[in-house]
Amino acid sequence: MNHQFSPTSLAAGMESVGVRIDGVDLSYGSHRVLKDIHLDIKPGEFFAFLGPSGCGKTTLLRLIAGFNTAQRGAVTIGGRDISGLPAHKRDVGMVFQSYALWPHMTVRRNVAFGLEERRVPRAEIERRVDAALDLVGLKHLADRRPSQLSGGQQQRVALARTIVIEPKVLLLDEPLSNLDAKLRVQMRQELLSLQRKLGLTTIFVTHDQEEANTICDRIAVMEDGIVQQVGTPQELYDHPANLFVAGFLGTANVLEGQVRAVDGGTVFVMGGGVAIPLPRGVEPGAEGKLMFRPQNLFIRQDGGEPRDGHVRLVGVVRHREFLGASIRYAVDIGGQQVQVDAPHQAGDALLPTDTPITLDLAADKARFLRR
Ligand SMILES: Nc1ncnc2c1ncn2[C@@H]1O[C@H](COP(=O)(O)OP(=O)(O)O)[C@@H](O)[C@H]1O
Ligand SMILES: [Mg+2]
């Protein structure tokens, strides 16, 4: 099962193309599903549409593939507006979430089918199907039917069937969601190495932030038909544009308070008079919340001096989760809850619940978010 995709002559020398989405709006009846979407996906990029179920990811993917029509806006592939082209003339290959394999056909026929439809000469079909099956490591199973394959193998057939067409853009709709957890982790690395080998511009749809973070160059985070932010995994995690992005990419602590002026700057004032310095650019009275990550807090039972550049908070441990490499504490700080990650070493004692503790917040890591 530890197969790696092997190099191939398939699609060798093919030039990567970019995908642009310009002001796309799509509604089903009165339900506006995609709202003024603008995206610029670069040639050869592994790009993700990430967002919760129902936010419009599949709808946008199907629009690129040519299975949906937008009321407004355009899709451009390799600099060419393809909005008016039918799906089969777009040089786009889509792997569906369900795989959609033909159950009565062998693996080989499933992979050959698209080429037969396009009336590719027999000898070339044989050569390209062999190359595609080789690429996904399924040559030895070419005569089986889909029902005689594992989930991971079916997923590879679906991939081979799409790649054999030699598309310029590969669209993957939650391709790993039907696999068990271990295979999912293995397959995502295989997908990445395949994508790099072919240099194939790829759009990967997922609701799983870890999946997007581990394999994609850039991510568009979507919510309710709107692209909330586009960036690399690290940009989105470290500099989220809003509370939705902050919470969708990892755990976010979010505090309520007021922005006030003090000598030499502005601070975020919470209950109990705790004041956290804010960066320039946040004006007193601004509406918003303070966001920081669980690893930006340092928990201590014995008080002592606060760390340099940190703001001291006091609280009580309410819950704890032992995660092995770390312990996640839920701490009450004057009526607001925060989560704290403390690294764990063998032999360290865990803090019991109801323990009074201090927290030192790395103030420069906190972000003021207006929405
Ligand atoms: N053919 C359709 N007709 C009407 N509504 C649809 C259709 N396809 C999708 N929708 C609606 O559009 C929204 C976005 O769906 P979808 O793109 O499948 O979301 P995602 O893939 O992010 O889970 C949902 O509210 C869904 O119910
Ligand atoms: Mg979907």
Coordinates of C-alpha atoms and ligand atoms in Angstrom, one line a residue:
M1 CA 0.0 0.0 0.0
N2 CA 3.0 2.3 0.4
H3 CA 3.1 3.0 -3.3
Q4 CA 4.5 6.3 -4.6
F5 CA 3.4 7.7 -7.9
S6 CA 6.1 7.0 -10.5
P7 CA 7.3 9.4 -13.1
T8 CA 5.8 9.1 -16.6
S9 CA 5.9 10.4 -20.1
L10 CA 2.2 11.2 -19.7
A11 CA 1.6 14.9 -20.4
A12 CA 5.4 15.5 -20.5
G13 CA 6.3 19.0 -21.6
M14 CA 2.8 20.3 -21.0
E15 CA 2.8 23.9 -20.1
S16 CA 1.0 25.0 -16.9
V17 CA -1.8 27.5 -17.1
G18 CA -3.4 29.9 -14.7
V19 CA -7.1 30.1 -13.8
R20 CA -8.8 33.5 -13.2
I21 CA -12.3 34.0 -11.8
D22 CA -13.5 37.5 -12.3
G23 CA -16.6 38.8 -10.4
V24 CA -18.6 35.6 -10.5
D25 CA -22.1 35.6 -9.1
L26 CA -24.3 32.5 -9.2
S27 CA -27.8 32.0 -7.8
Y28 CA -30.2 29.1 -7.6
G29 CA -33.6 30.9 -7.8
S30 CA -33.4 33.5 -5.1
H31 CA -30.6 31.8 -3.3
R32 CA -27.3 33.6 -4.1
V33 CA -24.7 30.8 -3.7
L34 CA -21.6 32.6 -5.1
K35 CA -21.1 36.3 -4.3
D36 CA -18.7 38.4 -6.4
I37 CA -15.8 35.8 -6.4
H38 CA -12.4 37.0 -7.7
L39 CA -9.5 34.6 -7.7
D40 CA -6.2 34.4 -9.5
I41 CA -4.7 30.9 -9.4
K42 CA -1.2 30.7 -10.8
P43 CA 0.2 28.2 -13.3
G44 CA 1.2 25.0 -11.6
E45 CA -0.2 26.0 -8.2
F46 CA -1.9 23.6 -5.8
F47 CA -4.8 25.7 -4.7
A48 CA -7.5 24.9 -2.2
F49 CA -11.1 26.1 -1.8
L50 CA -11.6 25.6 2.0
G51 CA -14.8 26.2 3.9
P52 CA -17.7 24.6 5.8
S53 CA -20.3 22.4 4.1
G54 CA -22.7 24.4 2.0
C55 CA -20.4 27.5 1.5
G56 CA -20.3 27.0 -2.3
K57 CA -17.1 25.1 -3.0
T58 CA -18.5 22.4 -5.2
T59 CA -20.6 25.0 -7.0
L60 CA -17.5 27.1 -7.8
L61 CA -15.6 24.0 -9.0
R62 CA -18.4 22.9 -11.2
L63 CA -18.5 26.4 -12.7
I64 CA -14.9 26.1 -13.7
A65 CA -15.5 22.6 -15.1
G66 CA -18.4 23.9 -17.2
F67 CA -21.2 22.0 -15.4
N68 CA -22.7 25.2 -13.9
T69 CA -23.4 28.6 -15.4
A70 CA -23.0 31.9 -13.6
Q71 CA -25.3 34.9 -13.9
R72 CA -22.4 37.3 -13.8
G73 CA -18.6 37.2 -14.2
A74 CA -16.1 35.1 -16.2
V75 CA -13.7 32.2 -15.9
T76 CA -10.4 32.4 -17.8
I77 CA -8.0 29.5 -18.3
G78 CA -4.5 30.2 -19.7
G79 CA -5.6 33.8 -20.6
R80 CA -8.6 32.6 -22.6
D81 CA -12.2 33.3 -21.5
I82 CA -13.9 29.9 -21.4
S83 CA -17.3 31.0 -20.0
G84 CA -19.1 30.1 -23.3
L85 CA -17.3 26.8 -23.8
P86 CA -19.0 23.4 -23.0
A87 CA -17.3 21.2 -20.4
H88 CA -15.6 18.8 -22.8
K89 CA -13.8 21.7 -24.6
R90 CA -12.3 23.3 -21.5
D91 CA -9.1 21.1 -21.0
V92 CA -10.3 20.6 -17.4
G93 CA -10.5 17.3 -15.6
M94 CA -12.7 16.9 -12.5
V95 CA -12.5 14.1 -10.0
F96 CA -15.9 13.9 -8.3
Q97 CA -16.4 13.3 -4.6
S98 CA -18.2 10.0 -5.3
Y99 CA -15.5 8.9 -7.8
A100 CA -18.4 8.1 -10.3
L101 CA -16.6 5.0 -11.7
W102 CA -18.5 2.7 -14.1
P103 CA -19.2 -0.5 -12.0
H104 CA -19.6 -2.9 -14.9
M105 CA -16.3 -1.9 -16.6
T106 CA -12.8 -3.0 -15.6
V107 CA -10.3 -0.5 -14.3
R108 CA -8.6 -0.4 -17.7
R109 CA -11.9 0.4 -19.5
N110 CA -12.9 3.0 -16.9
V111 CA -9.6 4.8 -17.6
A112 CA -9.8 4.4 -21.4
F113 CA -13.5 5.5 -21.6
G114 CA -12.8 9.3 -21.9
L115 CA -10.2 8.6 -24.7
E116 CA -12.6 6.3 -26.6
E117 CA -15.3 9.0 -26.4
R118 CA -12.8 11.4 -27.9
R119 CA -12.0 8.9 -30.7
V120 CA -8.3 8.7 -29.9
P121 CA -6.6 6.0 -32.0
R122 CA -6.5 2.5 -30.3
A123 CA -2.7 2.3 -30.0
E124 CA -2.5 5.7 -28.4
I125 CA -5.3 4.8 -25.9
E126 CA -3.3 1.7 -24.9
R127 CA -0.2 3.7 -24.4
R128 CA -1.8 6.5 -22.4
V129 CA -3.9 4.2 -20.2
D130 CA -0.8 2.2 -19.4
A131 CA 1.0 5.3 -18.5
A132 CA -1.8 6.6 -16.3
L133 CA -2.3 3.3 -14.5
D134 CA 1.5 3.1 -14.0
L135 CA 1.4 6.6 -12.5
V136 CA -1.1 5.7 -9.8
G137 CA 0.4 2.2 -9.3
L138 CA -2.6 0.2 -10.5
K139 CA -1.3 -1.6 -13.6
H140 CA -1.5 -5.0 -11.8
L141 CA -5.2 -4.4 -11.1
A142 CA -6.2 -3.3 -14.6
D143 CA -8.6 -6.2 -15.1
R144 CA -10.5 -5.8 -11.9
R145 CA -13.9 -4.1 -11.5
P146 CA -14.3 -1.1 -9.1
S147 CA -16.2 -3.3 -6.6
Q148 CA -13.1 -5.5 -6.2
L149 CA -11.0 -2.5 -5.1
S150 CA -10.4 -0.8 -1.8
G151 CA -11.5 2.8 -1.3
G152 CA -7.9 4.1 -1.9
Q153 CA -7.6 2.1 -5.1
Q154 CA -10.9 3.4 -6.4
Q155 CA -9.7 6.9 -5.7
R156 CA -6.6 6.2 -7.8
V157 CA -8.7 4.9 -10.7
A158 CA -10.8 8.1 -10.6
L159 CA -7.5 10.1 -10.6
A160 CA -6.0 8.0 -13.5
R161 CA -9.2 8.4 -15.5
T162 CA -9.0 12.2 -15.2
I163 CA -5.3 12.5 -15.8
V164 CA -5.3 10.3 -18.9
I165 CA -7.2 13.0 -20.7
E166 CA -4.2 15.3 -20.1
P167 CA -6.2 18.2 -18.8
K168 CA -4.5 21.6 -18.2
V169 CA -6.4 22.0 -14.9
L170 CA -7.2 19.3 -12.4
L171 CA -10.2 19.8 -10.2
L172 CA -10.6 17.6 -7.1
D173 CA -13.8 17.7 -5.1
E174 CA -13.0 16.4 -1.5
P175 CA -11.1 13.5 -3.1
L176 CA -9.9 12.0 0.2
S177 CA -13.1 12.3 2.2
N178 CA -14.2 8.6 1.6
L179 CA -11.0 7.2 2.9
D180 CA -10.1 6.2 6.4
A181 CA -7.9 8.5 8.5
K182 CA -4.6 6.8 7.9
L183 CA -5.0 6.3 4.1
R184 CA -6.1 10.0 3.9
V185 CA -2.8 11.2 5.3
Q186 CA -0.8 8.9 3.0
M187 CA -2.9 9.8 -0.1
R188 CA -2.5 13.5 0.4
Q189 CA 1.3 13.2 0.2
E190 CA 0.9 11.1 -2.9
L191 CA -1.5 13.6 -4.5
L192 CA 1.0 16.3 -3.8
S193 CA 4.0 14.4 -5.4
L194 CA 1.8 13.6 -8.4
Q195 CA 0.8 17.2 -8.8
R196 CA 4.4 18.4 -8.6
K197 CA 5.6 15.8 -11.1
L198 CA 3.0 16.8 -13.7
G199 CA 3.2 20.6 -12.9
L200 CA -0.6 20.5 -13.2
T201 CA -2.5 23.5 -12.0
T202 CA -4.8 21.9 -9.4
I203 CA -7.8 23.1 -7.4
F204 CA -8.6 21.0 -4.3
V205 CA -11.9 21.3 -2.5
T206 CA -12.0 20.4 1.2
H207 CA -13.7 21.3 4.4
D208 CA -10.7 20.0 6.4
Q209 CA -8.2 22.7 7.2
E210 CA -5.4 20.3 8.1
E211 CA -5.7 18.7 4.6
A212 CA -5.5 22.1 2.9
N213 CA -2.7 23.3 5.2
T214 CA -0.5 20.2 4.6
I215 CA -0.6 20.1 0.8
C216 CA -1.7 23.3 -0.7
D217 CA 0.4 26.3 -1.8
R218 CA -2.4 28.7 -1.2
I219 CA -6.0 28.6 0.1
A220 CA -9.1 30.6 -0.5
V221 CA -11.2 30.4 2.7
M222 CA -14.9 30.6 1.8
E223 CA -18.0 31.2 4.0
D224 CA -21.5 31.6 2.7
G225 CA -20.5 32.1 -0.9
I226 CA -17.9 34.8 -0.2
V227 CA -14.1 34.4 -0.4
Q228 CA -13.0 35.6 3.1
Q229 CA -9.3 35.6 2.5
V230 CA -6.7 34.1 0.2
G231 CA -3.2 33.2 1.3
T232 CA -0.6 30.6 2.2
P233 CA -1.5 28.3 5.1
Q234 CA 0.9 30.3 7.3
E235 CA -0.4 33.7 6.3
L236 CA -3.9 32.6 7.0
Y237 CA -3.0 31.2 10.4
D238 CA -0.7 34.0 11.5
H239 CA -2.6 36.9 10.0
P240 CA -6.3 36.0 9.7
A241 CA -8.3 38.9 8.2
N242 CA -11.3 38.2 10.4
L243 CA -12.7 36.1 13.2
F244 CA -14.1 33.5 10.8
V245 CA -10.7 32.8 9.2
A246 CA -9.0 32.8 12.6
G247 CA -11.4 30.2 14.0
F248 CA -11.5 28.0 10.9
L249 CA -7.7 27.6 10.7
G250 CA -6.9 26.4 14.1
T251 CA -8.1 27.3 17.6
A252 CA -8.6 31.0 18.3
N253 CA -9.0 32.6 21.7
V254 CA -11.4 35.6 21.3
L255 CA -11.7 38.2 24.0
E256 CA -14.3 41.0 24.5
G257 CA -13.1 44.4 25.7
Q258 CA -12.8 48.1 24.8
V259 CA -10.1 50.0 23.0
R260 CA -8.9 53.0 25.1
A261 CA -6.2 55.6 24.7
V262 CA -3.3 55.6 27.3
D263 CA -0.1 57.5 27.5
G264 CA 1.9 56.6 24.4
G265 CA -0.7 54.4 22.6
T266 CA -3.8 52.4 22.8
V267 CA -4.8 49.4 24.9
F268 CA -7.4 46.7 24.8
V269 CA -9.1 46.8 28.3
M270 CA -10.8 43.7 29.6
G271 CA -12.7 43.1 32.8
G272 CA -10.6 43.4 35.9
G273 CA -8.7 46.3 34.5
V274 CA -6.3 44.1 32.5
A275 CA -4.8 46.2 29.6
I276 CA -3.2 44.7 26.6
P277 CA -1.1 47.0 24.4
L278 CA -2.4 47.3 20.8
P279 CA -0.3 48.0 17.7
R280 CA -0.6 51.3 15.9
G281 CA -3.6 51.9 13.7
V282 CA -6.3 50.8 16.1
E283 CA -8.1 54.0 17.2
P284 CA -9.7 54.4 20.6
G285 CA -13.3 53.3 20.7
A286 CA -12.9 50.9 17.7
E287 CA -15.3 48.0 17.8
G288 CA -13.7 44.6 17.7
K289 CA -12.2 41.6 19.5
L290 CA -8.8 40.5 20.5
M291 CA -7.6 37.1 19.0
F292 CA -4.6 35.0 20.0
R293 CA -3.6 31.3 19.8
P294 CA -3.4 28.8 22.7
Q295 CA 0.4 28.7 22.4
N296 CA 0.6 32.5 22.9
L297 CA -0.2 31.9 26.6
F298 CA 2.2 30.6 29.3
I299 CA 0.5 29.0 32.2
R300 CA 2.0 28.9 35.8
Q301 CA 0.9 27.9 39.2
D302 CA 3.5 29.6 41.3
G303 CA 3.1 33.2 40.0
G304 CA 6.5 34.8 39.9
E305 CA 7.5 37.7 37.7
P306 CA 5.7 38.0 34.3
R307 CA 7.8 37.2 31.3
D308 CA 9.3 40.1 29.4
G309 CA 6.9 41.7 26.9
H310 CA 4.0 39.7 28.3
V311 CA 0.8 40.8 30.0
R312 CA -0.2 39.0 33.2
L313 CA -3.7 37.5 33.5
V314 CA -5.1 35.6 36.4
G315 CA -7.5 32.7 36.1
V316 CA -8.7 29.3 37.2
V317 CA -8.3 26.0 35.4
R318 CA -11.7 24.7 34.4
H319 CA -10.9 21.7 32.2
R320 CA -7.9 20.0 30.7
E321 CA -7.2 17.6 27.8
F322 CA -4.1 15.5 27.8
L323 CA -2.9 15.4 24.1
G324 CA 0.4 13.7 24.7
A325 CA 2.9 16.3 23.3
S326 CA 0.9 19.0 25.0
I327 CA -1.9 19.7 27.5
R328 CA -4.7 21.9 26.5
Y329 CA -6.2 23.8 29.5
A330 CA -9.5 25.7 29.5
V331 CA -9.0 28.6 31.8
D332 CA -11.6 31.1 33.1
I333 CA -10.2 34.6 33.3
G334 CA -12.8 36.8 35.0
G335 CA -15.8 35.3 33.2
Q336 CA -14.1 34.8 29.7
Q337 CA -12.8 31.4 28.6
V338 CA -9.4 30.9 27.0
Q339 CA -7.6 27.8 25.8
V340 CA -3.9 27.4 26.7
D341 CA -1.4 24.8 25.3
A342 CA 1.4 23.8 27.6
P343 CA 4.1 21.5 26.2
H344 CA 4.4 18.2 28.0
Q345 CA 7.4 16.1 29.0
A346 CA 7.3 12.7 30.6
G347 CA 6.9 13.0 34.3
D348 CA 5.4 16.5 34.3
A349 CA 2.4 16.7 36.6
L350 CA -0.9 18.1 35.1
L351 CA -2.6 21.1 36.8
P352 CA -5.8 19.9 38.5
T353 CA -9.1 21.6 37.7
D354 CA -10.1 24.5 40.0
T355 CA -6.4 25.5 40.4
P356 CA -5.8 29.3 40.5
I357 CA -3.1 30.1 38.0
T358 CA -1.4 33.0 36.1
L359 CA -1.2 33.3 32.4
D360 CA 1.4 35.4 30.6
L361 CA 0.1 36.6 27.2
A362 CA 2.7 37.4 24.4
A363 CA 1.0 40.7 23.7
D364 CA 2.7 41.2 20.3
K365 CA 1.1 37.9 19.0
A366 CA -2.4 39.1 19.8
R367 CA -4.5 40.5 16.9
F368 CA -7.3 43.1 17.0
L369 CA -10.0 41.9 14.6
R370 CA -12.9 44.2 13.7
R371 CA -15.3 41.4 12.6
Ligands
LIG1 N1 -28.4 22.3 -8.1 C1 -28.7 23.1 -7.0 N2 -29.9 23.6 -6.9 C2 -30.2 24.4 -5.8 N3 -29.3 24.7 -4.8 C3 -28.1 24.1 -4.9 C4 -27.7 23.3 -6.0 N4 -26.4 22.9 -5.8 C5 -26.1 23.5 -4.6 N5 -27.0 24.2 -4.0 C6 -27.0 25.0 -2.8 O1 -25.9 25.8 -2.9 C7 -25.2 25.9 -1.7 C8 -23.7 25.6 -1.9 O2 -23.6 24.2 -2.2 P1 -22.2 23.5 -2.5 O3 -21.5 24.3 -3.6 O4 -22.5 22.1 -2.8 O5 -21.5 23.7 -1.1 P2 -20.1 22.9 -0.6 O6 -19.5 22.2 -1.7 O7 -19.3 24.0 -0.1 O8 -20.6 22.0 0.5 C9 -25.9 25.0 -0.7 O9 -26.8 25.8 0.1 C10 -26.7 24.1 -1.6 O10 -27.8 23.6 -1.0
MG2 MG -19.1 20.1 -1.9

